[in-house]
CSV table of C-alpha atoms and ligand atoms in Angstrom, one decimal:
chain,number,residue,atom,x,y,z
A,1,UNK,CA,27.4,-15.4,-28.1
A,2,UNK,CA,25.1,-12.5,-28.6
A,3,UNK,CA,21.3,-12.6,-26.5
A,4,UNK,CA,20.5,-9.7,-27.9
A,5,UNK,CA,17.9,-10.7,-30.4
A,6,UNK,CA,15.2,-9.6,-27.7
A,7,UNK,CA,12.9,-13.0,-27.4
A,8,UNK,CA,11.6,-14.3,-23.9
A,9,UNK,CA,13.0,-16.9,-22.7
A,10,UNK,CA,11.6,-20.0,-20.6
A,11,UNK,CA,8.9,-20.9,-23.3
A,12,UNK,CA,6.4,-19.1,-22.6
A,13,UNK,CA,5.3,-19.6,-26.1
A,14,UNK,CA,5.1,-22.7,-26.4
A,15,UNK,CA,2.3,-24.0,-28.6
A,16,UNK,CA,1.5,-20.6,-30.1
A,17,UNK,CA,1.5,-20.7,-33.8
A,18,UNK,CA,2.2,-17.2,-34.5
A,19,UNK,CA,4.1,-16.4,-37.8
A,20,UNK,CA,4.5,-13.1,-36.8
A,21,UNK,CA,6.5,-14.0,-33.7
A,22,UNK,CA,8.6,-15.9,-35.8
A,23,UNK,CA,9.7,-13.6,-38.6
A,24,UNK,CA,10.3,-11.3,-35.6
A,25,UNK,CA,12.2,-13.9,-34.4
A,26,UNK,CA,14.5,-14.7,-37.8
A,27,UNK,CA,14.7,-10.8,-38.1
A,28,UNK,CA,16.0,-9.7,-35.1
A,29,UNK,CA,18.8,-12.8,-35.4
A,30,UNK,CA,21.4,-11.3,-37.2
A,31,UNK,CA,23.3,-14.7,-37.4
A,32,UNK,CA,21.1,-17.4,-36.8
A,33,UNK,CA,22.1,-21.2,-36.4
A,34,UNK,CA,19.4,-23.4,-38.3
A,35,UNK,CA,19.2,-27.4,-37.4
A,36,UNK,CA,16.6,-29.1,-39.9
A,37,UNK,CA,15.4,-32.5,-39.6
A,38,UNK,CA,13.2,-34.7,-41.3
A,39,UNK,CA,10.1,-32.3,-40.9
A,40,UNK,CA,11.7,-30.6,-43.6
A,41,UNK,CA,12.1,-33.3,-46.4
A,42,UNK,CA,8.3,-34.9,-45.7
A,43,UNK,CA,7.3,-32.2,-48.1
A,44,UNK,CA,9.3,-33.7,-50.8
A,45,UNK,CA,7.6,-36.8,-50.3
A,46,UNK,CA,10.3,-38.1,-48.1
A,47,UNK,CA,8.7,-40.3,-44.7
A,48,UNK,CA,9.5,-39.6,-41.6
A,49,UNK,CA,10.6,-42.0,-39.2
A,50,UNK,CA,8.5,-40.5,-36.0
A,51,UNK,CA,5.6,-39.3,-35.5
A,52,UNK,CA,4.3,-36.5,-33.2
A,53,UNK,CA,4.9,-37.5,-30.6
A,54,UNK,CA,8.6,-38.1,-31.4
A,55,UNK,CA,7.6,-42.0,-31.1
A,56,UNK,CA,8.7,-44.7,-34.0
A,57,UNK,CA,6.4,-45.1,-36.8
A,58,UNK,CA,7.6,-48.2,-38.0
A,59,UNK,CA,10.9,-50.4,-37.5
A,60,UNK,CA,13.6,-48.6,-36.2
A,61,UNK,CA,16.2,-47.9,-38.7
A,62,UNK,CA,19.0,-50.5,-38.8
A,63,UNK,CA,21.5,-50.9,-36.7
A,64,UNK,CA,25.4,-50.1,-37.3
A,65,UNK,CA,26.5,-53.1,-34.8
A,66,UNK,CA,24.2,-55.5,-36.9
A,67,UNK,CA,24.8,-54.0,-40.4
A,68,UNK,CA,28.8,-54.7,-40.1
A,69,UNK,CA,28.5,-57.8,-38.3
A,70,UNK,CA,26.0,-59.9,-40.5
A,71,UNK,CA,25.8,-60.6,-43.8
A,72,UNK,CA,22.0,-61.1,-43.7
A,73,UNK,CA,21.3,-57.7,-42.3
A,74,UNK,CA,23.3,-56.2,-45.1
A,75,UNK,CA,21.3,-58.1,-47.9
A,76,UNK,CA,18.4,-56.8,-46.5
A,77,UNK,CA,19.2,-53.0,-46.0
A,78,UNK,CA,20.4,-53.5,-50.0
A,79,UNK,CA,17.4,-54.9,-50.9
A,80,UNK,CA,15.1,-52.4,-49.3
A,81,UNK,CA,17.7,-49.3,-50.2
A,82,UNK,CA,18.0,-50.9,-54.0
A,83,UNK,CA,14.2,-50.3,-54.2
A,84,UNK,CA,13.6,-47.4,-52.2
A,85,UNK,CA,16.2,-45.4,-53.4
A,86,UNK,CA,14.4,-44.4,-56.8
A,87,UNK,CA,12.2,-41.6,-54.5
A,88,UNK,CA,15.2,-40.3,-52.5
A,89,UNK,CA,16.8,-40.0,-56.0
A,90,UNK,CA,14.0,-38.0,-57.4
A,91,UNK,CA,13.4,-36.1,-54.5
A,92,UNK,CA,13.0,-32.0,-54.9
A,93,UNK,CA,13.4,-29.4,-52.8
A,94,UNK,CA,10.5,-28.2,-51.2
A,95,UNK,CA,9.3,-24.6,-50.0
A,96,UNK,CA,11.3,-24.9,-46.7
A,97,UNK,CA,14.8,-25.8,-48.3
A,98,UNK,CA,14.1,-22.7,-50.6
A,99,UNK,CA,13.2,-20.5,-47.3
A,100,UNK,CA,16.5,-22.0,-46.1
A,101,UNK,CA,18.6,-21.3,-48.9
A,102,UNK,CA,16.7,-17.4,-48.8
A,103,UNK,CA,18.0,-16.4,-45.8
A,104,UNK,CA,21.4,-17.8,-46.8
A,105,UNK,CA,21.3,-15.5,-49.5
A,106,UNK,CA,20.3,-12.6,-47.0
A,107,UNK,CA,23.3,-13.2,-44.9
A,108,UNK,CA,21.8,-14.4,-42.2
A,109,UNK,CA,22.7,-18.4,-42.0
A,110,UNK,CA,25.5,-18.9,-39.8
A,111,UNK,CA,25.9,-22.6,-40.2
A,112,UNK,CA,22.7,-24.6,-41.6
A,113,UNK,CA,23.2,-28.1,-39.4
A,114,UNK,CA,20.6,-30.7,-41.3
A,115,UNK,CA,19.7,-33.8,-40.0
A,116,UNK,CA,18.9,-34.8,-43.5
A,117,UNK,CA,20.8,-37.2,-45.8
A,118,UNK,CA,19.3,-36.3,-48.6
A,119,UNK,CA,21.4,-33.2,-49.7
A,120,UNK,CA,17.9,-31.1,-50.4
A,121,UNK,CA,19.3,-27.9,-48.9
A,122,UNK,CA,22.5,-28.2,-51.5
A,123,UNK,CA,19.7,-28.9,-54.2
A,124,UNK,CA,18.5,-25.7,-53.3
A,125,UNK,CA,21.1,-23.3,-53.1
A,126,UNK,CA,22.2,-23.5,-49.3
A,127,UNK,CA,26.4,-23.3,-49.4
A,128,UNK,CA,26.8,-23.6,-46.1
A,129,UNK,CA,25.7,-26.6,-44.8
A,130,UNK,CA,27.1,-29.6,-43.1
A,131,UNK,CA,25.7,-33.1,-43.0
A,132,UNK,CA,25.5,-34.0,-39.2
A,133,UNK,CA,24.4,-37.1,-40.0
A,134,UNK,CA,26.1,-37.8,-43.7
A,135,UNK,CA,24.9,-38.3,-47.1
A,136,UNK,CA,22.9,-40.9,-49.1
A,137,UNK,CA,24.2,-39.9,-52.0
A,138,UNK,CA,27.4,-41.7,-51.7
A,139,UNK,CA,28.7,-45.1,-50.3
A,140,UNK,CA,31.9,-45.8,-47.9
A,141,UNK,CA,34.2,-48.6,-48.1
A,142,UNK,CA,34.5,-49.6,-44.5
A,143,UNK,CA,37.7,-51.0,-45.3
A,144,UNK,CA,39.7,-48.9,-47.3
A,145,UNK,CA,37.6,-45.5,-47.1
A,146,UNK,CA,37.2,-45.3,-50.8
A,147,UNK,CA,33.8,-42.9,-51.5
A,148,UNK,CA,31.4,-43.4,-54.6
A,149,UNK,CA,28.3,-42.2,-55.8
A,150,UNK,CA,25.4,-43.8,-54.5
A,151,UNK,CA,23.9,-44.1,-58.2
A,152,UNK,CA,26.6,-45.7,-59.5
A,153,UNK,CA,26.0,-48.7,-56.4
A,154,UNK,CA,22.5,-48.9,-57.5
A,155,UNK,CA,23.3,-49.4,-61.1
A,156,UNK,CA,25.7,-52.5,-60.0
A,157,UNK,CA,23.0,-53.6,-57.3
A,158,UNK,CA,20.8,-53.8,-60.0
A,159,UNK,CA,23.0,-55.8,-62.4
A,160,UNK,CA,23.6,-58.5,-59.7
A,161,UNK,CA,19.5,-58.5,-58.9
A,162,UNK,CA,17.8,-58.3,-61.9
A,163,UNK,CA,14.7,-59.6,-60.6
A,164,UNK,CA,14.8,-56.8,-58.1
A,165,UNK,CA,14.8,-54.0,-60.5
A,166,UNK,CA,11.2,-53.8,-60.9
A,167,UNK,CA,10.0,-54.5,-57.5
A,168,UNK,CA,7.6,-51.9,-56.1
A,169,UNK,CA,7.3,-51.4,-52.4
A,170,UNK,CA,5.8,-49.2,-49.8
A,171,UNK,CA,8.8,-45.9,-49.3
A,172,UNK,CA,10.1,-46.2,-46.4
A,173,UNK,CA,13.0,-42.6,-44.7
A,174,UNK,CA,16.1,-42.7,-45.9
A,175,UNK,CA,15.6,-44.4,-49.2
A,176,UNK,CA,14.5,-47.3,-47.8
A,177,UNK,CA,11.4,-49.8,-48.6
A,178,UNK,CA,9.0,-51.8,-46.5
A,179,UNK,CA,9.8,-55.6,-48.1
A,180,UNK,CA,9.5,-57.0,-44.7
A,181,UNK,CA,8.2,-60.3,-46.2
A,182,UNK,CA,10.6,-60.6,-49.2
A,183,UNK,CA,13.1,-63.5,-49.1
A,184,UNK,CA,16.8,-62.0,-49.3
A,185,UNK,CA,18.7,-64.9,-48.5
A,186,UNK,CA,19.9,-65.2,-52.9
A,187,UNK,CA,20.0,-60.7,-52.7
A,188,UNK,CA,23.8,-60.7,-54.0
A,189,UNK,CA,25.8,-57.3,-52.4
A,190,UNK,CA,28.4,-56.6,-54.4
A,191,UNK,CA,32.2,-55.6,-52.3
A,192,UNK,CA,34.4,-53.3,-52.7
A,193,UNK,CA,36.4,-53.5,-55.5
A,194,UNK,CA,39.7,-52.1,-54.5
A,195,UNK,CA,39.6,-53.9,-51.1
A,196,UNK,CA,36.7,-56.4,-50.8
A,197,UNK,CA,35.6,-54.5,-47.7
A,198,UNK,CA,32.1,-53.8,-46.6
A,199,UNK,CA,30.4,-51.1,-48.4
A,200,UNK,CA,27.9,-48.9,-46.4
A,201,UNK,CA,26.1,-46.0,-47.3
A,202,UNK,CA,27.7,-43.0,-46.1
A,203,UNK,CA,25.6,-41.9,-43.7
A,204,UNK,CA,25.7,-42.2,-39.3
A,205,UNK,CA,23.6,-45.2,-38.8
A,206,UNK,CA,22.0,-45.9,-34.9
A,207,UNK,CA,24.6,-46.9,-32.7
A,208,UNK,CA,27.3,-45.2,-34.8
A,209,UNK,CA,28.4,-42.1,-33.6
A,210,UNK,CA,29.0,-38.5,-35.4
A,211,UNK,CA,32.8,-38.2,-36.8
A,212,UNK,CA,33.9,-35.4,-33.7
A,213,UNK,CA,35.5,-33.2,-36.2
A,214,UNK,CA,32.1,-32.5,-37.6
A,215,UNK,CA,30.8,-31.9,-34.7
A,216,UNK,CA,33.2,-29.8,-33.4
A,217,UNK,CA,32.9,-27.4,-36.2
A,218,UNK,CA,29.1,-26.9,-36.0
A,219,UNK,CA,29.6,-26.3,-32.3
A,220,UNK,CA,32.1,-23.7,-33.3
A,221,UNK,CA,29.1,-22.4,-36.1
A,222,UNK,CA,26.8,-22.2,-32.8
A,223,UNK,CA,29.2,-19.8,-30.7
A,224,UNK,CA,29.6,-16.9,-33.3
A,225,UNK,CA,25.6,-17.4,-34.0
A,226,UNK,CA,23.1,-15.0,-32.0
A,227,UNK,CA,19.7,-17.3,-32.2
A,228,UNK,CA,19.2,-20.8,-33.0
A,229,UNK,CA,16.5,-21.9,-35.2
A,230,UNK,CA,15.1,-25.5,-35.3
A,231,UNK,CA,13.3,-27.0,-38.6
A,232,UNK,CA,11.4,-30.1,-38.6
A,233,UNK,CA,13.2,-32.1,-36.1
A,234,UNK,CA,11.6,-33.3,-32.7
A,235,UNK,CA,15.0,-33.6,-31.5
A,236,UNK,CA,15.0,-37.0,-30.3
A,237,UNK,CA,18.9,-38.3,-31.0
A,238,UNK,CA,20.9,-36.7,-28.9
A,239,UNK,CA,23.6,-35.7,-32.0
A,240,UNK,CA,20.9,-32.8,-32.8
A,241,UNK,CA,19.3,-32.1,-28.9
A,242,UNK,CA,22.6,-31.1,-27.8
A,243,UNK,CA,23.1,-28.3,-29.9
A,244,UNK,CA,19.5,-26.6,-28.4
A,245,UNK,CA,21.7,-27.8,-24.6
A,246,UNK,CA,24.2,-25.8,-25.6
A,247,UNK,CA,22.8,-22.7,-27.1
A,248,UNK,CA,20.6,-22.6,-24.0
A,249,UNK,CA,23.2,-22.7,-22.1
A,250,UNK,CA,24.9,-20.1,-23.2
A,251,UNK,CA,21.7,-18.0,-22.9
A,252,UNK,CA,21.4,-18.0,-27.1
A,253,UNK,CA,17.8,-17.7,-27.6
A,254,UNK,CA,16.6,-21.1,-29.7
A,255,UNK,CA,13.1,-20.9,-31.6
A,256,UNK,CA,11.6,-24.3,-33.1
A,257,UNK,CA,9.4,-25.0,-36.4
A,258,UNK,CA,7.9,-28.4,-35.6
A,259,UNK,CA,4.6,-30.6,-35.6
A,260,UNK,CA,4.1,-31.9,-32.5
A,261,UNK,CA,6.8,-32.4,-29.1
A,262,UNK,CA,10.4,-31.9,-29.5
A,263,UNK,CA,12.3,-33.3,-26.4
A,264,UNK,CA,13.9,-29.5,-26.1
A,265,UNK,CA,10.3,-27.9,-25.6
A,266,UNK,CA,11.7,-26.5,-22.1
A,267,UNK,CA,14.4,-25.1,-23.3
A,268,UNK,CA,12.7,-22.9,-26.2
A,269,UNK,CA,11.7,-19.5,-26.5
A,270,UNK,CA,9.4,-19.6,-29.4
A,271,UNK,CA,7.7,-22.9,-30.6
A,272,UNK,CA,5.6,-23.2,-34.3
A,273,UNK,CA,3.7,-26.0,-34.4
A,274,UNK,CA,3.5,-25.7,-38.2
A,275,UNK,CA,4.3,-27.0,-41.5
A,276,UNK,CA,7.9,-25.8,-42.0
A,277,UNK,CA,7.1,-24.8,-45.5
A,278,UNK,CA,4.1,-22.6,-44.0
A,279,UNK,CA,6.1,-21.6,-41.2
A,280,UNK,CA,8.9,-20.2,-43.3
A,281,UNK,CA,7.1,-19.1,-46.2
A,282,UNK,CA,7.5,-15.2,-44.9
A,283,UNK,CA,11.3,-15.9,-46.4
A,284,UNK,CA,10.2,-16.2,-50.0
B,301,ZN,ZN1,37.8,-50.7,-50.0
């Protein structure tokens, strides 16, 4: 791995909001190794789940032990997902993902590592992208492995609910909604239909780890990269902070776009506390 893109290191910087520094930054890394996180979706109108200072908002997300394990805990992530889905359906990319996707196009994207499981940086343009944490977009038959589109679940969820359909609730990250008073218990979650099994959305839910082939890969990304550069994420799961552990360990310099803390502040060279869209907006 290549140190020569000429930044300090030890974080120095931290808290400066310079866009100069950083577009020195992006243009001395030939290669650069992006990791996005949900900083870079709120600008699509997608919520985030922390807030500044990388604490919960709200709920934390629900739980892979207690999804597969209890019927009620399904009917409820449905329920929510079966209403909050319509926004992370509709959802555009914003000035960041098209930043992204630029300096993709200028040859400079190693790997772009997202977070994200809302496929905005495909909706863009980026190629070269992998889903640490899977995509919304489709469901996974625990049982048999069979994939389908997300849509084509809502469309049956909605069939089996009708008097769901038109519910309106408060968005919630990941296509979910605040119904926290709603009664689920007669929500009806259809099976899968080749096997009966459980279906899930295909994304990593908490307590479920990363498939190690797809990690693997992106760790593979980060060793031919010369810089890492964070987006939106204050790095609190441990899928995304070890990637920052490793490039600083190899002595690759690692520069962060993010409002408020990130739990890798020590280990950066260059931190943005910034939009990401006016952090990056040098790249359009
Ligand atoms: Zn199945």
């Amino acid at each position: 791995m290549a140190a020569g893109v000429g930044m300090r290191r030890g974080a120095t910087a931290v808290g400066m909001s310079d866009f100069g520094e950083l577009q020195d930054f992006v243009s001395r890394g030939r290669r650069l190794f992006v990791l996005t996180g949900a900083g870079c979706s709120t600008g699509s109108g997608i919520p985030d789940y922390r807030d500044d200072d990388g604490q919960w908002k709200r709920k934390p997300p629900v739980n892979f032990q207690a999804f597969m394990g209890e019927a009620a805990t399904r009917r409820r992530y449905w329920a929510r997902s079966l209403v909050g889905w319509r926004r992370m359906h509709e959802a555009r990319p914003n000035g960041a993902h098209r930043a992204l996707a630029r300096l993709e196009a200028r040859g400079q994207c190693e790997l772009l590592l997202t977070q994200n499981v809302d496929r905005l940086h495909q909706a863009a343009g980026s190629r070269n992208v992998v889903d640490l944490h899977g995509r919304i977009d489709r469901v996974r038959c625990m049982g048999c492995g069979r994939l389908s589109p997300r849509q084509d679940f809502q469309d049956e969820l909605g069939r089996r609910n009708p008097e769901w359909v038109d519910r309106i609730a408060p968005e919630a990250p990941d296509g979910d909604a605040d119904l926290e008073s709603a009664d689920f218990h007669s929500f009806v979650v259809p099976t899968c239909e080749a096997c009966d099994g459980v279906l899930k959305p295909d994304v990593v839910f908490f307590g479920e780890s990363v498939p190690r082939e797809r990690v693997e890969a992106a760790a593979r990304s980060l060793e031919r990269a010369d810089a890492m550069l964070v987006v939106g994420s204050s790095l609190m799961v441990y899928s995304g902070l070890r990637f920052v552990e490793w490039a600083a360990r190899a002595g690759t310099p690692v520069a962060a776009v993010n409002r408020g803390r990130t739990r890798a502040d020590a280990m950066l060279t260059l931190k943005i506390e910034a939009s990401c869209e006016d952090a990056l907006s040098f790249l359009l």
